[in-house]
CSV table of C-alpha atoms (C1' of nucleotides) in Angstrom, one decimal:
chain,number,residue,atom,x,y,z
A,239,MET,CA,60.0,102.4,86.4
A,240,VAL,CA,61.1,99.3,88.8
A,241,GLU,CA,58.8,98.8,91.3
A,242,ASN,CA,61.1,98.0,94.6
A,243,ALA,CA,60.8,94.7,95.5
A,244,ALA,CA,61.5,96.0,99.5
A,245,GLN,CA,57.8,97.0,99.7
A,246,ARG,CA,57.3,99.3,103.1
A,247,GLY,CA,54.0,100.8,104.9
A,248,THR,CA,51.9,97.7,104.0
A,249,GLY,CA,50.1,97.7,107.4
A,250,GLY,CA,51.6,97.4,110.7
A,251,THR,CA,54.4,94.8,110.1
A,252,PRO,CA,57.4,96.5,108.1
A,253,PRO,CA,60.1,93.8,108.4
A,254,ALA,CA,61.8,96.1,105.7
A,255,ARG,CA,63.2,92.9,103.6
A,256,ARG,CA,65.2,94.7,101.7
A,257,GLN,CA,65.1,92.6,98.3
A,258,ALA,CA,64.4,89.2,97.1
A,259,ARG,CA,67.5,88.3,96.5
A,260,PRO,CA,71.2,90.3,96.7
A,261,ASP,CA,72.8,91.2,93.8
A,262,LEU,CA,74.2,88.9,91.5
A,263,ALA,CA,77.3,89.6,91.4
A,264,GLU,CA,76.8,89.9,95.2
A,265,MET,CA,77.0,86.0,95.1
A,266,VAL,CA,79.4,85.7,92.3
A,267,VAL,CA,82.4,87.2,93.7
A,268,PRO,CA,82.7,85.1,96.8
A,269,LEU,CA,81.7,82.2,94.6
A,270,LEU,CA,84.4,83.0,92.3
A,271,ARG,CA,86.6,83.4,95.2
A,272,THR,CA,85.9,79.9,96.5
A,273,LEU,CA,86.6,78.8,93.1
A,274,MET,CA,90.3,80.2,92.7
A,275,ALA,CA,91.0,79.0,96.0
A,276,ALA,CA,90.6,75.5,95.5
A,277,GLU,CA,92.6,75.4,91.9
A,278,GLN,CA,95.4,77.8,93.1
A,279,PRO,CA,97.3,74.6,95.2
A,280,VAL,CA,96.2,72.6,92.3
A,281,LEU,CA,97.8,75.1,89.4
A,282,ASP,CA,101.1,75.7,91.8
A,283,ALA,CA,101.3,71.7,92.0
A,284,HIS,CA,102.1,71.5,88.4
A,285,GLY,CA,104.0,75.0,88.2
A,286,LEU,CA,101.2,76.9,85.9
A,287,THR,CA,99.7,80.3,87.2
A,288,MET,CA,96.3,80.8,85.7
A,289,TRP,CA,96.8,83.0,82.8
A,290,ALA,CA,99.4,79.7,82.0
A,291,TYR,CA,96.9,77.1,82.6
A,292,ALA,CA,94.3,79.6,80.5
A,293,VAL,CA,97.0,79.3,77.5
A,294,LEU,CA,96.5,75.3,78.0
A,295,LEU,CA,93.1,75.2,77.9
A,296,HIS,CA,92.4,77.4,74.9
A,297,LEU,CA,95.1,76.4,72.5
A,298,ASP,CA,93.3,72.8,73.4
A,299,GLU,CA,90.3,74.2,72.3
A,300,THR,CA,91.5,75.8,69.0
A,301,PRO,CA,94.8,76.2,66.7
A,302,ILE,CA,95.8,79.5,67.2
A,303,ARG,CA,98.0,81.6,64.1
A,304,THR,CA,98.7,84.5,66.4
A,305,GLN,CA,99.9,85.8,69.8
A,306,ALA,CA,97.7,88.5,69.5
A,307,ALA,CA,94.6,86.1,68.8
A,308,LEU,CA,95.2,84.1,71.5
A,309,ALA,CA,95.4,86.7,73.8
A,310,GLU,CA,92.2,88.6,72.8
A,311,ALA,CA,90.3,85.0,72.7
A,312,ILE,CA,91.6,84.5,76.6
A,313,ARG,CA,91.2,88.4,77.6
A,314,ALA,CA,94.5,89.4,78.1
A,315,ASP,CA,96.9,92.0,76.7
A,316,LYS,CA,99.2,90.6,73.9
A,317,THR,CA,102.1,92.2,76.2
A,318,ARG,CA,101.2,90.3,79.3
A,319,ILE,CA,101.0,86.4,77.5
A,320,ILE,CA,104.7,86.6,76.0
A,321,ALA,CA,106.0,85.5,79.4
A,322,VAL,CA,103.9,83.0,80.1
A,323,LEU,CA,104.3,81.8,76.7
A,324,ASP,CA,108.3,81.9,77.4
A,325,ASP,CA,108.1,79.6,80.3
A,326,LEU,CA,105.6,77.2,78.4
A,327,GLU,CA,107.6,76.7,75.6
A,328,ASN,CA,110.8,76.7,77.4
A,329,ARG,CA,109.3,73.5,79.3
A,330,GLU,CA,108.0,72.4,76.2
A,331,LEU,CA,104.7,72.0,77.0
A,332,ILE,CA,103.4,74.6,73.7
A,333,ARG,CA,105.2,74.5,70.6
A,334,ARG,CA,105.5,78.4,69.1
A,335,ARG,CA,107.2,78.7,65.7
A,336,PRO,CA,107.2,81.7,63.2
A,337,ASP,CA,104.7,81.1,60.2
A,338,PRO,CA,106.7,79.7,57.5
A,339,LYS,CA,104.0,81.9,54.9
A,340,ASP,CA,104.9,85.3,57.2
A,341,ARG,CA,107.0,84.7,59.7
A,342,ARG,CA,105.9,88.0,61.9
A,343,ALA,CA,103.0,85.3,63.3
A,344,ARG,CA,104.1,82.5,65.2
A,345,LEU,CA,102.0,79.8,65.0
A,346,LEU,CA,101.0,78.1,68.3
A,347,SER,CA,100.1,74.7,69.5
A,348,LEU,CA,100.0,72.4,72.3
A,349,THR,CA,102.7,69.7,72.5
A,350,ALA,CA,101.6,66.1,74.0
A,351,GLU,CA,103.0,66.5,77.1
A,352,GLY,CA,100.7,70.0,76.9
A,353,ARG,CA,97.7,68.1,76.5
A,354,ARG,CA,98.5,65.6,79.1
A,355,LEU,CA,99.7,68.3,81.9
A,356,ARG,CA,96.3,69.7,81.1
A,357,ASP,CA,94.2,66.8,81.3
A,358,THR,CA,95.6,65.9,84.0
A,359,VAL,CA,95.4,69.6,86.2
A,360,GLN,CA,91.9,70.1,84.9
A,361,SER,CA,91.2,66.4,85.6
A,362,ALA,CA,91.8,67.5,89.5
A,363,ILE,CA,90.0,70.6,89.4
A,364,GLN,CA,87.3,69.4,87.9
A,365,LEU,CA,86.8,66.9,90.6
A,366,GLY,CA,87.5,69.6,93.8
A,367,GLU,CA,84.4,71.8,91.9
A,368,GLU,CA,82.1,68.2,91.8
A,369,GLU,CA,82.6,68.6,95.5
A,370,LEU,CA,81.2,71.5,95.9
A,371,LEU,CA,78.2,71.0,92.9
A,372,ALA,CA,77.4,67.8,94.8
A,373,GLN,CA,76.3,70.5,97.9
A,374,LEU,CA,73.6,71.2,95.4
A,375,PRO,CA,69.9,69.2,94.9
A,376,ALA,CA,70.6,67.4,91.5
A,377,ALA,CA,67.7,69.4,89.7
A,378,ASP,CA,69.6,73.0,91.4
A,379,ARG,CA,72.9,71.4,90.2
A,380,ASP,CA,71.8,70.9,86.3
A,381,GLY,CA,69.5,74.6,86.5
A,382,PHE,CA,72.5,75.9,87.7
A,383,LEU,CA,75.4,74.7,85.1
A,384,ARG,CA,73.2,75.0,82.1
A,385,GLY,CA,71.9,78.5,83.3
A,386,LEU,CA,75.6,79.4,83.9
A,387,GLN,CA,77.2,78.0,80.5
A,388,VAL,CA,74.1,80.3,79.0
A,389,LEU,CA,75.0,83.5,80.9
A,390,SER,CA,78.9,82.5,80.7
A,391,ALA,CA,78.2,82.6,76.5
A,392,LEU,CA,77.1,86.2,76.5
A,393,ALA,CA,81.0,87.6,77.3
A,394,GLU,CA,82.7,85.7,75.2
A,395,PRO,CA,84.9,87.7,72.4
A,396,GLY,CA,81.3,86.9,69.8
A,397,ALA,CA,79.0,86.8,71.8
A,398,SER,CA,75.2,86.1,70.2
A,399,GLY,CA,73.7,88.6,68.7
A,400,ALA,CA,76.2,91.8,69.7
A,401,GLY,CA,78.6,92.9,67.1
A,402,ARG,CA,82.7,92.1,69.0
A,403,GLU,CA,83.9,96.2,68.9
A,404,THR,CA,81.8,97.6,71.5
A,405,GLY,CA,82.9,95.3,74.2
A,406,ASN,CA,79.8,96.1,76.5
A,407,ALA,CA,77.6,93.1,77.1
A,408,ARG,CA,74.3,94.7,77.3
A,409,PRO,CA,72.1,92.2,75.4
A,410,ARG,CA,69.4,93.2,73.4
A,411,PRO,CA,65.8,92.4,73.9
B,252,MET,CA,84.9,59.7,91.9
B,253,VAL,CA,85.0,61.3,88.8
B,254,GLU,CA,86.3,59.7,86.0
B,255,ASN,CA,88.0,61.5,83.6
B,256,ALA,CA,85.7,62.1,80.6
B,257,ALA,CA,88.1,62.4,78.0
B,258,GLN,CA,89.3,59.2,77.6
B,259,ARG,CA,91.4,58.4,75.1
B,260,GLY,CA,93.3,55.5,73.4
B,261,THR,CA,90.6,53.3,72.9
B,262,GLY,CA,90.9,51.1,69.7
B,263,GLY,CA,91.3,54.6,67.7
B,264,THR,CA,87.8,55.9,67.9
B,265,PRO,CA,87.1,59.0,70.4
B,266,PRO,CA,86.9,62.3,69.2
B,267,ALA,CA,89.4,63.5,72.5
B,268,ARG,CA,85.8,65.6,73.3
B,269,ARG,CA,88.0,67.5,76.1
B,270,GLN,CA,85.6,67.7,79.3
B,271,ALA,CA,81.4,67.0,79.7
B,272,ARG,CA,81.6,71.2,80.6
B,273,PRO,CA,84.7,74.2,81.0
B,274,ASP,CA,85.9,74.9,84.1
B,275,LEU,CA,83.5,76.5,86.0
B,276,ALA,CA,85.7,79.6,86.8
B,277,GLU,CA,85.8,79.1,83.5
B,278,MET,CA,82.5,80.3,83.1
B,279,VAL,CA,82.3,82.4,86.2
B,280,VAL,CA,84.7,84.7,85.1
B,281,PRO,CA,83.4,85.9,81.9
B,282,LEU,CA,79.7,86.4,83.7
B,283,LEU,CA,81.2,88.6,86.3
B,284,ARG,CA,82.5,90.9,83.9
B,285,THR,CA,79.0,90.9,82.3
B,286,LEU,CA,78.3,91.6,85.1
B,287,MET,CA,80.3,94.0,86.4
B,288,ALA,CA,79.6,95.8,82.8
B,289,ALA,CA,76.3,96.4,83.5
B,290,GLU,CA,76.9,97.7,86.6
B,291,GLN,CA,79.4,100.0,86.3
B,292,PRO,CA,77.4,102.6,84.2
B,293,VAL,CA,74.7,102.8,87.0
B,294,LEU,CA,77.5,103.0,89.9
B,295,ASP,CA,79.2,105.9,87.9
B,296,ALA,CA,75.9,107.9,87.4
B,297,HIS,CA,75.5,108.0,91.5
B,298,GLY,CA,78.9,108.5,91.5
B,299,LEU,CA,79.6,105.5,93.8
B,300,THR,CA,82.7,103.0,93.2
B,301,MET,CA,81.9,99.3,93.8
B,302,TRP,CA,83.5,99.2,97.2
B,303,ALA,CA,81.5,102.4,98.2
B,304,TYR,CA,78.3,100.0,96.9
B,305,ALA,CA,79.8,97.3,98.4
B,306,VAL,CA,79.2,99.3,101.7
B,307,LEU,CA,76.1,100.5,101.6
B,308,LEU,CA,75.3,96.8,100.5
B,309,HIS,CA,76.2,95.9,104.1
B,310,LEU,CA,76.0,98.6,106.1
B,311,ASP,CA,72.3,98.1,105.5
B,312,GLU,CA,72.1,94.5,106.3
B,313,THR,CA,74.1,95.0,109.3
B,314,PRO,CA,74.9,97.9,111.7
B,315,ILE,CA,78.4,97.7,112.5
B,316,ARG,CA,80.7,99.2,115.4
B,317,THR,CA,84.3,99.0,113.7
B,318,GLN,CA,85.6,99.9,110.2
B,319,ALA,CA,87.8,97.2,110.6
B,320,ALA,CA,84.5,94.8,110.8
B,321,LEU,CA,83.3,96.1,108.2
B,322,ALA,CA,86.5,95.4,106.0
B,323,GLU,CA,86.3,91.9,106.8
B,324,ALA,CA,82.7,91.5,105.6
B,325,ILE,CA,83.6,92.9,102.6
B,326,ARG,CA,87.1,91.1,102.2
B,327,ALA,CA,88.5,94.4,101.7
B,328,ASP,CA,91.6,95.6,103.5
B,329,LYS,CA,90.8,97.8,106.6
B,330,THR,CA,93.1,100.7,105.0
B,331,ARG,CA,91.5,100.2,101.5
B,332,ILE,CA,87.9,101.5,102.7
B,333,ILE,CA,89.1,104.3,104.5
B,334,ALA,CA,88.8,107.0,101.5
B,335,VAL,CA,85.5,104.9,101.0
B,336,LEU,CA,84.2,106.0,104.3
B,337,ASP,CA,85.8,109.7,103.9
B,338,ASP,CA,83.6,110.5,100.6
B,339,LEU,CA,80.5,108.5,101.7
B,340,GLU,CA,80.4,110.1,105.2
B,341,ASN,CA,81.2,113.7,103.2
B,342,ARG,CA,78.5,113.1,100.9
B,343,GLU,CA,76.5,112.3,104.3
B,344,LEU,CA,75.4,108.8,103.4
B,345,ILE,CA,76.9,106.9,106.0
B,346,ARG,CA,77.6,108.3,109.6
B,347,ARG,CA,80.6,107.9,111.6
B,348,ARG,CA,81.0,108.6,114.6
B,349,PRO,CA,83.3,107.2,118.0
B,350,ASP,CA,81.8,104.9,120.4
B,351,PRO,CA,81.2,106.6,123.2
B,352,LYS,CA,82.2,103.3,125.0
B,353,ASP,CA,85.1,103.3,123.2
B,354,ARG,CA,86.4,106.6,121.5
B,355,ARG,CA,88.9,103.9,119.5
B,356,ALA,CA,86.3,102.5,117.1
B,357,ARG,CA,83.8,104.0,114.9
B,358,LEU,CA,80.2,103.1,114.6
B,359,LEU,CA,79.3,103.3,111.1
B,360,SER,CA,75.0,103.6,110.4
B,361,LEU,CA,73.4,104.8,106.9
B,362,THR,CA,71.8,108.0,106.7
B,363,ALA,CA,68.0,107.8,105.1
B,364,GLU,CA,69.6,109.0,101.9
B,365,GLY,CA,72.0,106.6,102.1
B,366,ARG,CA,69.9,103.8,102.3
B,367,ARG,CA,67.5,106.2,100.0
B,368,LEU,CA,70.9,106.1,97.9
B,369,ARG,CA,71.3,102.4,98.2
B,370,ASP,CA,67.6,100.7,97.0
B,371,THR,CA,67.8,103.4,93.9
B,372,VAL,CA,71.2,101.8,92.8
B,373,GLN,CA,70.0,97.9,93.7
B,374,SER,CA,67.1,98.2,91.8
B,375,ALA,CA,68.5,99.4,88.9
B,376,ILE,CA,71.8,97.1,88.9
B,377,GLN,CA,68.3,94.1,89.5
B,378,LEU,CA,66.4,95.4,87.0
B,379,GLY,CA,69.4,94.5,84.0
B,380,GLU,CA,70.0,91.3,86.2
B,381,GLU,CA,66.9,90.0,85.2
B,382,GLU,CA,67.2,90.9,81.3
B,383,LEU,CA,69.9,88.5,81.8
B,384,LEU,CA,68.5,86.1,83.4
B,385,ALA,CA,65.0,86.3,81.1
B,386,GLN,CA,67.6,84.6,78.7
B,387,LEU,CA,66.6,81.5,80.8
B,388,PRO,CA,64.2,79.1,81.2
B,389,ALA,CA,62.5,79.6,84.6
B,390,ALA,CA,63.4,75.5,85.5
B,391,ASP,CA,67.3,76.5,85.2
B,392,ARG,CA,66.6,80.7,86.0
B,393,ASP,CA,65.6,79.2,89.2
B,394,GLY,CA,68.2,76.5,89.9
B,395,PHE,CA,70.9,78.7,88.7
B,396,LEU,CA,69.5,81.1,91.6
B,397,ARG,CA,69.1,79.1,93.9
B,398,GLY,CA,72.5,77.1,93.6
B,399,LEU,CA,74.3,80.3,93.0
B,400,GLN,CA,73.2,81.1,96.7
B,401,VAL,CA,74.1,77.7,98.4
B,402,LEU,CA,77.1,78.0,96.5
B,403,SER,CA,78.5,81.8,97.4
B,404,ALA,CA,77.2,81.8,100.9
B,405,LEU,CA,80.4,78.5,101.3
B,406,ALA,CA,82.9,81.6,101.2
B,407,GLU,CA,81.1,83.9,103.7
B,408,PRO,CA,83.7,84.8,106.3
B,409,GLY,CA,81.9,82.7,108.6
B,410,ALA,CA,81.1,79.7,106.4
B,411,SER,CA,81.2,76.2,107.7
B,412,GLY,CA,82.2,74.6,105.1
B,413,ALA,CA,78.7,71.8,104.8
B,414,GLY,CA,75.3,74.2,105.8
B,415,ARG,CA,72.7,74.2,103.4
B,416,GLU,CA,71.7,77.5,106.1
B,417,THR,CA,69.1,80.0,103.7
B,418,GLY,CA,71.2,82.9,102.3
B,419,ASN,CA,71.7,85.7,104.7
B,420,ALA,CA,72.7,84.4,107.8
B,421,ARG,CA,75.3,86.1,108.6
B,422,PRO,CA,77.4,84.2,112.7
B,423,ARG,CA,78.5,87.1,115.0
B,424,PRO,CA,81.5,87.4,115.9
C,183,DT,C1',101.3,97.2,126.6
C,184,DA,C1',97.3,96.0,123.3
C,185,DT,C1',93.9,97.8,119.5
C,186,DT,C1',91.4,100.9,116.4
C,187,DG,C1',92.1,103.8,112.8
C,188,DT,C1',95.1,106.7,109.9
C,189,DT,C1',98.9,107.7,106.5
C,190,DA,C1',103.3,106.3,104.2
C,191,DT,C1',105.5,103.1,101.4
C,192,DA,C1',106.8,99.4,98.8
C,193,DC,C1',104.9,96.0,95.6
C,194,DT,C1',101.8,93.7,92.6
C,195,DC,C1',99.5,93.3,88.5
C,196,DT,C1',98.3,96.0,83.8
C,197,DA,C1',98.4,98.4,80.4
C,198,DT,C1',100.5,102.1,77.6
C,199,DA,C1',104.7,103.3,74.6
C,200,DA,C1',109.2,102.6,72.1
C,201,DC,C1',111.7,99.0,69.6
C,202,DT,C1',113.3,95.1,66.4
C,203,DA,C1',111.9,92.4,62.0
C,204,DT,C1',109.1,91.0,58.7
C,205,DA,C1',106.4,92.2,54.6
D,270,DT,C1',103.8,102.3,55.8
D,271,DA,C1',101.8,98.6,58.4
D,272,DT,C1',101.5,94.5,60.8
D,273,DA,C1',103.8,91.1,65.0
D,274,DG,C1',105.8,90.6,68.7
D,275,DT,C1',108.7,92.1,72.0
D,276,DT,C1',111.0,95.0,75.5
D,277,DA,C1',110.5,99.3,78.2
D,278,DT,C1',108.3,102.2,80.8
D,279,DA,C1',104.1,104.6,83.9
D,280,DG,C1',100.3,103.4,86.4
D,281,DA,C1',96.1,101.7,89.0
D,282,DG,C1',95.3,99.3,92.9
D,283,DT,C1',96.4,96.6,96.9
D,284,DA,C1',98.8,95.1,100.5
D,285,DT,C1',102.8,96.0,104.4
D,286,DA,C1',104.3,98.8,107.7
D,287,DA,C1',104.9,102.6,110.1
D,288,DC,C1',102.3,106.2,113.3
D,289,DA,C1',98.9,108.7,116.4
D,290,DA,C1',95.4,108.0,119.6
D,291,DT,C1',92.5,105.7,123.0
D,292,DA,C1',92.1,102.3,126.2
DNA sequence: TATTGTTATACTCTATAACTATA
DNA sequence: TATAGTTATAGAGTATAACAATA
């Protein structure tokens, strides 16, 4: 069904040029490695793990009413973020208090200091990222960012057109 | 320099629109999740793990003289790929024989069947990827692919910080 | 002695199951 | 009984260390 991009036997020149491009994952994985390597020193400098940073980022975006909802939003196991929340709470970067209307649930919110730390860290991270992006011509850079934004949204918990209960990320034609 | 996009305290106006864009890693991670979820069924159908597929891909690109070199090339631990190589060898998808000139080393190469399987799997994977990419406007799609190719090359084992070299140049040890 | 590959061990991360408290 | 959170346990994946063969 697929016509193989590596065409063979066309006359006397078989360069056997496998595929027109590498697999996307084959390119995305090294890129992610680069990004994480650049982030790590920044996070370390502020005593944040990647999960803690993800919590700060997401709490800022959306006030969250239960830990389970937060865990799902950042695609972590609910048991996994507990130690993270403990730490952030002890450092007074987040607040975690029982919901008065249902004391089983915990209302999660950023403190002012948490917000300030998030801003600082994110600015530093994005500053480093801009150095990477500066290696691209302006047109590619813009296309890259727009494309990345669109494609990444397909995997979000409430992705377009797909029910959230299936969990497979197969787009529909 | 990048000035912080989220500026506050200027006459009490701004809606605190955090950053102009999400962190790159925040977008790359979900994208990778989507890509892996799409790859998995294809790999499963052919009895390949992701590491096995990485081996097939890389052996095709570059004949390799030692397992350690292969491991480094795909950024795996050398002990981690041994079981993978055992399986691929048993299935006669790769050949692994002692180098006559130094019988400690193992010469690794693809068999014809290994090459055929790699082509089949890669075509199927890239077919799925094209469905994803089809969601982008043509200009963004091209910029995304070019940008991804350049940025991913920065993380390759022999990456020289700056170069704009074409995708697949691999420096020799 | 140094190097390649292999095996054995330990560690890290993550998920599953059991427990507490609220409802 | 059911749900939110927490704690305890077990599993997968990975890296580190010890070992055997060859140079």
